[in-house]
Amino acid sequence: MEIKISLNEYADIPFIKKLLLQIKGVTGIEISENDKTYSWEEIENSEFFAKVMEQSENDYKSGKTQELTDDLLNEIFGKK
């Protein structure tokens, strides 16, 4: 379950985080400054995504690839 709280630019973020973490059942606090969350469909249909995919395909065709290790992938995706 999530609760969304909107704060103004002068809010004491560290204090609010400490305060909320004192409440039973609160397992974590995530701060976001972005007002918009994009769906996967919006990302997939964006012009920027199409350009990134085209560049990736061109890199692959020209042999510009890099093999990633499990350690690096775990670091990128936050696994331990």
Coordinates of C-alpha atoms in Angstrom, one line a residue, residues 6-44:
S6 CA 2.8 16.5 -1.6
L7 CA 5.3 18.9 -0.1
N8 CA 6.3 22.5 -0.9
E9 CA 9.8 23.4 -1.7
Y10 CA 10.5 24.5 1.9
A11 CA 9.5 21.3 3.6
D12 CA 12.0 19.7 6.0
I13 CA 12.5 16.5 4.2
P14 CA 14.9 14.8 6.6
F15 CA 12.6 15.5 9.6
I16 CA 9.6 14.3 7.7
K17 CA 11.4 11.1 6.8
K18 CA 12.4 10.5 10.4
L19 CA 8.9 11.2 11.6
L20 CA 7.2 8.9 9.2
L21 CA 9.7 6.0 9.8
Q22 CA 8.6 6.2 13.5
I23 CA 5.1 5.0 12.6
K24 CA 4.5 1.3 13.0
G25 CA 4.1 -0.4 9.6
V26 CA 6.1 2.2 7.6
T27 CA 8.9 0.2 5.9
G28 CA 10.4 2.9 3.7
I29 CA 10.2 6.4 2.4
E30 CA 10.8 7.4 -1.2
I31 CA 11.1 11.0 -2.3
S32 CA 10.3 12.0 -5.8
E33 CA 10.5 15.5 -7.4
N34 CA 8.9 14.5 -10.6
D35 CA 5.2 15.4 -11.0
K36 CA 4.6 12.9 -13.8
T37 CA 5.0 9.1 -13.8
Y38 CA 5.1 7.6 -17.3
S39 CA 3.5 4.2 -18.2
W40 CA 5.5 1.7 -20.1
E41 CA 3.2 2.3 -23.1
E42 CA 3.9 6.0 -23.1
I43 CA 7.7 5.3 -23.0
E44 CA 7.5 2.7 -25.7

